C-alpha positions as a Python dict, from the first residue, in 0.01 Angstrom:
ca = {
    (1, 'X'): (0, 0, 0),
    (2, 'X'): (-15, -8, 425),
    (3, 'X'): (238, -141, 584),
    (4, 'X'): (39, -321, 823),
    (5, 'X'): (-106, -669, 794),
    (6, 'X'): (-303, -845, 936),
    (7, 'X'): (-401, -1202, 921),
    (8, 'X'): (-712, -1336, 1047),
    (9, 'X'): (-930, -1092, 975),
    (10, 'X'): (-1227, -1348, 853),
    (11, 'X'): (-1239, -1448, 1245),
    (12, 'X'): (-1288, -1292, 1580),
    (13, 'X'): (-970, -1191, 1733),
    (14, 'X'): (-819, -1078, 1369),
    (15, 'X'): (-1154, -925, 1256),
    (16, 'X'): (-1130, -722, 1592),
    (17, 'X'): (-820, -612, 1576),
    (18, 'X'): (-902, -515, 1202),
    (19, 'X'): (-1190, -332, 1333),
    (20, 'X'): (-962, -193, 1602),
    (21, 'X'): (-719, -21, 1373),
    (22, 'X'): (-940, 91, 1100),
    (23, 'X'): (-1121, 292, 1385),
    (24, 'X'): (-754, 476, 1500),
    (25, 'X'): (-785, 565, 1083),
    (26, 'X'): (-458, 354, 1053),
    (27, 'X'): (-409, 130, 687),
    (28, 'X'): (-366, -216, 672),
    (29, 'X'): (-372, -504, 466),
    (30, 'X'): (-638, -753, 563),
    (31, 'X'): (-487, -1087, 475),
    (32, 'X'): (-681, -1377, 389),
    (33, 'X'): (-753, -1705, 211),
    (34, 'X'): (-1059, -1578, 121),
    (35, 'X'): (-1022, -1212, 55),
    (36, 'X'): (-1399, -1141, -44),
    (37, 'X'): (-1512, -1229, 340),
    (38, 'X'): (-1268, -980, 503),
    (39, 'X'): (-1497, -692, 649),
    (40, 'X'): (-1516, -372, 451),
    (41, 'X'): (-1322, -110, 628),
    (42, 'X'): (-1177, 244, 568),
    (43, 'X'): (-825, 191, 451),
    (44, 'X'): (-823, -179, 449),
    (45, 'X'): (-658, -349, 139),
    (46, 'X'): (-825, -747, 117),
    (47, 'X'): (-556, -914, -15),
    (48, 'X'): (-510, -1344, -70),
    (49, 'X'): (-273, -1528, 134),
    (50, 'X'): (-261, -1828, 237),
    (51, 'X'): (-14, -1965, 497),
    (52, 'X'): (53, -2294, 289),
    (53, 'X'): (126, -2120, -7),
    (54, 'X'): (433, -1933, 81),
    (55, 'X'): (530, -1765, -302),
    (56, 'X'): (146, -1634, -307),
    (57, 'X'): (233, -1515, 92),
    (58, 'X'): (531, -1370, -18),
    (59, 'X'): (398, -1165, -253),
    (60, 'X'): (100, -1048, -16),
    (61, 'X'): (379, -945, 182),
    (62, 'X'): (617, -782, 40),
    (63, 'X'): (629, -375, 163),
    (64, 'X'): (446, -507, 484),
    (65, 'X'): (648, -394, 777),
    (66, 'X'): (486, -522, 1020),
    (67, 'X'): (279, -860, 1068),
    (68, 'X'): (-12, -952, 1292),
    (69, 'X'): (12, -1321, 1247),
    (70, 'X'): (-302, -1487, 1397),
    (71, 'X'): (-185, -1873, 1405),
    (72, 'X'): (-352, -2125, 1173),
    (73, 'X'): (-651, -2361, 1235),
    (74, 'X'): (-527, -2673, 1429),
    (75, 'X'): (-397, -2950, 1207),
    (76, 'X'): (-128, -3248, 1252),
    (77, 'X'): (117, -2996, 1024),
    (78, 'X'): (58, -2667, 1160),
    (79, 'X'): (422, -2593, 1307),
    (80, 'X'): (542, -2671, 945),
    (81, 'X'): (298, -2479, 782),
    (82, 'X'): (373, -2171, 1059),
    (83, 'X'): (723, -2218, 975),
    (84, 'X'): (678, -2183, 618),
    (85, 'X'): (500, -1842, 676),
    (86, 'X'): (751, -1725, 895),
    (87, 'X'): (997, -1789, 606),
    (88, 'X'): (843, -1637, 344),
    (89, 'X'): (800, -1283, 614),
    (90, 'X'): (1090, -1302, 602),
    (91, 'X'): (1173, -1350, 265),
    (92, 'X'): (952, -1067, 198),
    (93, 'X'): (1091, -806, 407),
    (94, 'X'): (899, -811, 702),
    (95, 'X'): (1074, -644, 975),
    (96, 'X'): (817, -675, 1314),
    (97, 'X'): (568, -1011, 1400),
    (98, 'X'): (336, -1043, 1626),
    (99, 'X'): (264, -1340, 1717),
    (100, 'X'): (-88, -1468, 1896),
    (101, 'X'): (63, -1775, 2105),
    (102, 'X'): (-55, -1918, 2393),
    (103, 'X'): (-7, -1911, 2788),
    (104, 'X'): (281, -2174, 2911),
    (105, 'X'): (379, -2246, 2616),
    (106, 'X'): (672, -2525, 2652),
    (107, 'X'): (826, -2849, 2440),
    (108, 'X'): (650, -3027, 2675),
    (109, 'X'): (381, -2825, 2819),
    (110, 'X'): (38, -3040, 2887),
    (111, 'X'): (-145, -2878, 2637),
    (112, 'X'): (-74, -3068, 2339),
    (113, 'X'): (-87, -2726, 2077),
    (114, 'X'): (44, -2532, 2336),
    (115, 'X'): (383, -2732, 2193),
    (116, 'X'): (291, -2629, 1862),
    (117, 'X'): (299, -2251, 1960),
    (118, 'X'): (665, -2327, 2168),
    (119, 'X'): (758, -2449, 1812),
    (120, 'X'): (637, -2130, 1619),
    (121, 'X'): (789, -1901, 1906),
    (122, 'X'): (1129, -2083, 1866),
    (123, 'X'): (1128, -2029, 1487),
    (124, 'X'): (1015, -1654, 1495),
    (125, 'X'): (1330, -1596, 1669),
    (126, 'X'): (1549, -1728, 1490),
    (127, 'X'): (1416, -1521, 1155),
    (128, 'X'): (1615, -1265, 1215),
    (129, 'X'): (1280, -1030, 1229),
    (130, 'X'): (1154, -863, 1540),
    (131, 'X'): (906, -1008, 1707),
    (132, 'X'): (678, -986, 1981),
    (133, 'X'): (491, -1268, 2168),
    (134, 'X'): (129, -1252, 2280),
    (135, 'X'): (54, -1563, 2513),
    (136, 'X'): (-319, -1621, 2509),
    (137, 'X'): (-489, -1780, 2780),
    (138, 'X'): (-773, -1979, 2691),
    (139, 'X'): (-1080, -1752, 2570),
    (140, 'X'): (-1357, -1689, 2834),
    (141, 'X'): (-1567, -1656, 2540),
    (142, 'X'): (-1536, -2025, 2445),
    (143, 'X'): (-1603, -2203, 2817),
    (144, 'X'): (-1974, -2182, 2737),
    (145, 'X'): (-1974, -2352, 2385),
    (146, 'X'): (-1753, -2620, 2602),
    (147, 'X'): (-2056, -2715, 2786),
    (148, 'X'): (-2257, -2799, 2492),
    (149, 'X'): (-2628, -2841, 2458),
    (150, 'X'): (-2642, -3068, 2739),
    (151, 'X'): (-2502, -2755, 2952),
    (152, 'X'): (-2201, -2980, 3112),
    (153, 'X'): (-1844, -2845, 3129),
    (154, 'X'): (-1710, -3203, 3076),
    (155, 'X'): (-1340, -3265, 3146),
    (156, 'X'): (-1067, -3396, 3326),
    (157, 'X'): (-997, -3022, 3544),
    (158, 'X'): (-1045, -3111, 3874),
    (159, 'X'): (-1015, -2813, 4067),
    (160, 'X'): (-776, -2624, 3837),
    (161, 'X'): (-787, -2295, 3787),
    (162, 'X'): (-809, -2083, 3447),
    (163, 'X'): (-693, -1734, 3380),
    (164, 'X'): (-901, -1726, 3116),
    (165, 'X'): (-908, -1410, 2844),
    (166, 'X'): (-1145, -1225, 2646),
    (167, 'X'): (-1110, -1204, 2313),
    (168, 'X'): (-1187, -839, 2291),
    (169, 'X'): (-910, -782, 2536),
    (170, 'X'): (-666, -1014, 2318),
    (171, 'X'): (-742, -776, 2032),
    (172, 'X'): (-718, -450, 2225),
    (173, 'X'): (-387, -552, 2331),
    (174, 'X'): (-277, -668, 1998),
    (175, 'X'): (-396, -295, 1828),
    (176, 'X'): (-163, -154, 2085),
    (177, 'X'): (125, -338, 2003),
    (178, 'X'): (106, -283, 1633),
    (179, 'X'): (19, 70, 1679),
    (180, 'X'): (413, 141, 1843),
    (181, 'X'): (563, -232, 1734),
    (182, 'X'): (907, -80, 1782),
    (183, 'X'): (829, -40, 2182),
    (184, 'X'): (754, -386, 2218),
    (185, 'X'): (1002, -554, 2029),
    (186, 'X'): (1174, -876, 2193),
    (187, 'X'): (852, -895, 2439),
    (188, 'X'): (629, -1164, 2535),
    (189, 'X'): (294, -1076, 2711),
    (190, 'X'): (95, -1328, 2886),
    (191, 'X'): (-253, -1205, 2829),
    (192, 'X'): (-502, -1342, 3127),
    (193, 'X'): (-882, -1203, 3229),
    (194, 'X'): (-883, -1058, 3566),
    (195, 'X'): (-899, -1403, 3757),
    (196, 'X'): (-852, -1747, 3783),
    (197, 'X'): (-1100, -1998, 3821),
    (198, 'X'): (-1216, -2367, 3837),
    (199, 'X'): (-1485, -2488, 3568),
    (200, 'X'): (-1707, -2561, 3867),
    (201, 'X'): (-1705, -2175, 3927),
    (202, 'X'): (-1732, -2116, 3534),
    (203, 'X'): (-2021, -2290, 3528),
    (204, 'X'): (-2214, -2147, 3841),
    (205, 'X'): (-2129, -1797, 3627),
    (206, 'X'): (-2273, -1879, 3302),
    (207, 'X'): (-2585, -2042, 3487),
    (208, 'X'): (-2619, -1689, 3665),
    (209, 'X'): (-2586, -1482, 3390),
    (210, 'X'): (-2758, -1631, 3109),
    (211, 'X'): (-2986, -1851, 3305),
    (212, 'X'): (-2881, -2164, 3114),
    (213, 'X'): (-2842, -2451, 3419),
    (214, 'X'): (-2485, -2542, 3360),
    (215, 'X'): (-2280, -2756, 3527),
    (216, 'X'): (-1924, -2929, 3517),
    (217, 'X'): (-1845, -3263, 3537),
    (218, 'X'): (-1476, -3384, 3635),
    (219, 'X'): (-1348, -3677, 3368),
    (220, 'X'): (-1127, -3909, 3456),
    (221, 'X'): (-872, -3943, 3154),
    (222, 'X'): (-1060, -4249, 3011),
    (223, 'X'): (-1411, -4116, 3058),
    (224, 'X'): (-1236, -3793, 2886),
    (225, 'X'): (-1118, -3971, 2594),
    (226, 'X'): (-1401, -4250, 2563),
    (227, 'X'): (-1676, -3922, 2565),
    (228, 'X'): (-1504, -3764, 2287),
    (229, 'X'): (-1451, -4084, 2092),
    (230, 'X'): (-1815, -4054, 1921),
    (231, 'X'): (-1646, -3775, 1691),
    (232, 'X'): (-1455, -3907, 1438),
    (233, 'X'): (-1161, -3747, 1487),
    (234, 'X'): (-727, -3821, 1469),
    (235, 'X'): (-518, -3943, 1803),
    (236, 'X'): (-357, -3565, 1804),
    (237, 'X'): (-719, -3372, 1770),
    (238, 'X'): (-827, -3618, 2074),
    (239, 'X'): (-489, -3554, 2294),
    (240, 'X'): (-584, -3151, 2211),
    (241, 'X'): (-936, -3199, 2298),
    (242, 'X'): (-845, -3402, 2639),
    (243, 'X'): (-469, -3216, 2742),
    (244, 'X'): (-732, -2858, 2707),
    (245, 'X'): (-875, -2994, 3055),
    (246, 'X'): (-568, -3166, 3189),
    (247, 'X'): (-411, -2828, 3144),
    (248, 'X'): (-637, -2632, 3376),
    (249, 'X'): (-585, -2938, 3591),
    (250, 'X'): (-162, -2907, 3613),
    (251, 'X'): (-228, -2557, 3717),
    (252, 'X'): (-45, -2460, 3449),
    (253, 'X'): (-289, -2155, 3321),
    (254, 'X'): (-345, -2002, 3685),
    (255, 'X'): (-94, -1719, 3659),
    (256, 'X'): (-281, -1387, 3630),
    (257, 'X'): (-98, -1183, 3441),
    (258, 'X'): (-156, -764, 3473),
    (259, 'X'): (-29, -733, 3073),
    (260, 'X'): (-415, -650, 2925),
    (261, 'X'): (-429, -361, 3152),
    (262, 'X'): (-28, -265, 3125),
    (263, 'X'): (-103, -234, 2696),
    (264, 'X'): (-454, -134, 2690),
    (265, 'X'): (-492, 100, 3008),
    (266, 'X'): (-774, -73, 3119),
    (267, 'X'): (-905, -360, 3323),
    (268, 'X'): (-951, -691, 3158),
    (269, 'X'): (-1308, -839, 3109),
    (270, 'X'): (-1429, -1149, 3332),
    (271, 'X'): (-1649, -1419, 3248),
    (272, 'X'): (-1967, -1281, 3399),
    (273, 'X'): (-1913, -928, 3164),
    (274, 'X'): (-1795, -1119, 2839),
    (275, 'X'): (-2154, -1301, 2918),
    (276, 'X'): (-2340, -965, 2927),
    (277, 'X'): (-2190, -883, 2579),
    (278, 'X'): (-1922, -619, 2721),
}
């Protein structure tokens, strides 16, 4: 049975990195809710595990050695249920985790599930496993659903900036890690696309490139939340929704970080090439 898993393969970044690994001809177990959707890959192993059930993840687990842990879809218990996979990892003899968290990642950071990922972080090292940290920015492939089908960017940003990320680049830099975990061990990269910018600037790319008239609109807080209100939603999904702009507004997420080039030995993708399908 491989000795690498990997979690998340039914969605982008983890099917990537699935992809990714499968094409170095290494093993791994593709681990999943829903095993039947993983993709079909030479020397992939679909097995079921699901992060709230921690016996059926510990026994998915057991002989992995080490974990790509993608984290779990946003809900008001995700740090528990995080924590509850980290435990049974552990349980199950999993020496090496690597982690997909997220840029400035703090208690009290603005993004509320930025906090979530602090949380997460905080419990990975106290597991006693190795670990190894991969701070996501926000994905440049995302800013363009953000605009919607009236083609506004519409947020609370002001003129904050956004080292945004590529997801292929996230993935790349995640194969790398898993392919020599032992190098990495006790590190946290803060993986960033080549620049930072505003949404304004976003927006006069994706306009250029796809030829969609896009534009962005600066919030205030109350327009922000009032705007979002006609989606029945909880308080926390709002503050997420809201504290995503606020974020790029603090200038929290305008470090550029040179870590996708330092792991995958080549330059990160910007907004205009993720656009063009690079």
């Amino acid at each position: 049975m491989p000795s690498i898993g990997v979690t998340g393969a039914t969605g982008v970044v983890g099917g990537l990195v699935a992809h990714d690994l499968a094409g170095r001809g290494v093993p791994q177990r593709l681990l999943a809710r829903t095993p039947t959707r993983v993709p079909n890959l030479p020397g992939a192993v679909p097995l079921a595990c699901d992060y709230a059930d921690p016996d059926g993840a510990r026994e998915a687990l057991e002989g992995v050695e080490t974990l790509f842990m993608v984290s779990a879809a946003e809900t008001a218990d995700r740090v528990a249920v995080h924590r509850a996979f980290v435990d049974a990892a552990a349980a199950a003899g999993v020496q090496h985790v690597v982690y997909t968290s997220f840029a400035a990642a703090a208690p009290d950071c603005t993004f509320t599930l930025g906090r979530d990922h602090h949380a997460t972080e905080e419990h990975l090292r106290a597991s006693g496993m190795a670990w190894t940290f991969l701070r996501d920015n926000f994905y440049l492939d995302v800013l363009p659903l953000f605009a919607g089908d009236e083609g506004v960017l519409r947020g609370p940003a002001g003129d904050g900036r956004v080292a945004a990320v590529a997801r292929a680049d996230v993935a790349r830099a995640a194969t790398e890690v898993l392919l020599d975990p032992v190098a990495h061990a006790g590190r946290t990269y803060e993986l960033t696309g080549p620049v930072a910018i505003t949404l304004a600037e976003a927006a006069a790319v994706i306009t250029e490139v796809t030829g969609r008239p896009t534009s962005f609109h600066d919030e205030t807080i109350e327009e922000a939340y009032a705007s979002r209100r006609r989606w029945e939603a909880p308080d926390w999904q709002y503050d997420a929704w809201v504290s995503t702009y606020t974020a790029i507004r603090s200038g929290e997420l305008a470090t550029v970080s040179d870590d996708v080039r330092l792991l995958t030995d080549r330059e990160p993708l910007d907004l205009a090439a993720v656009l063009r399908g690079a």
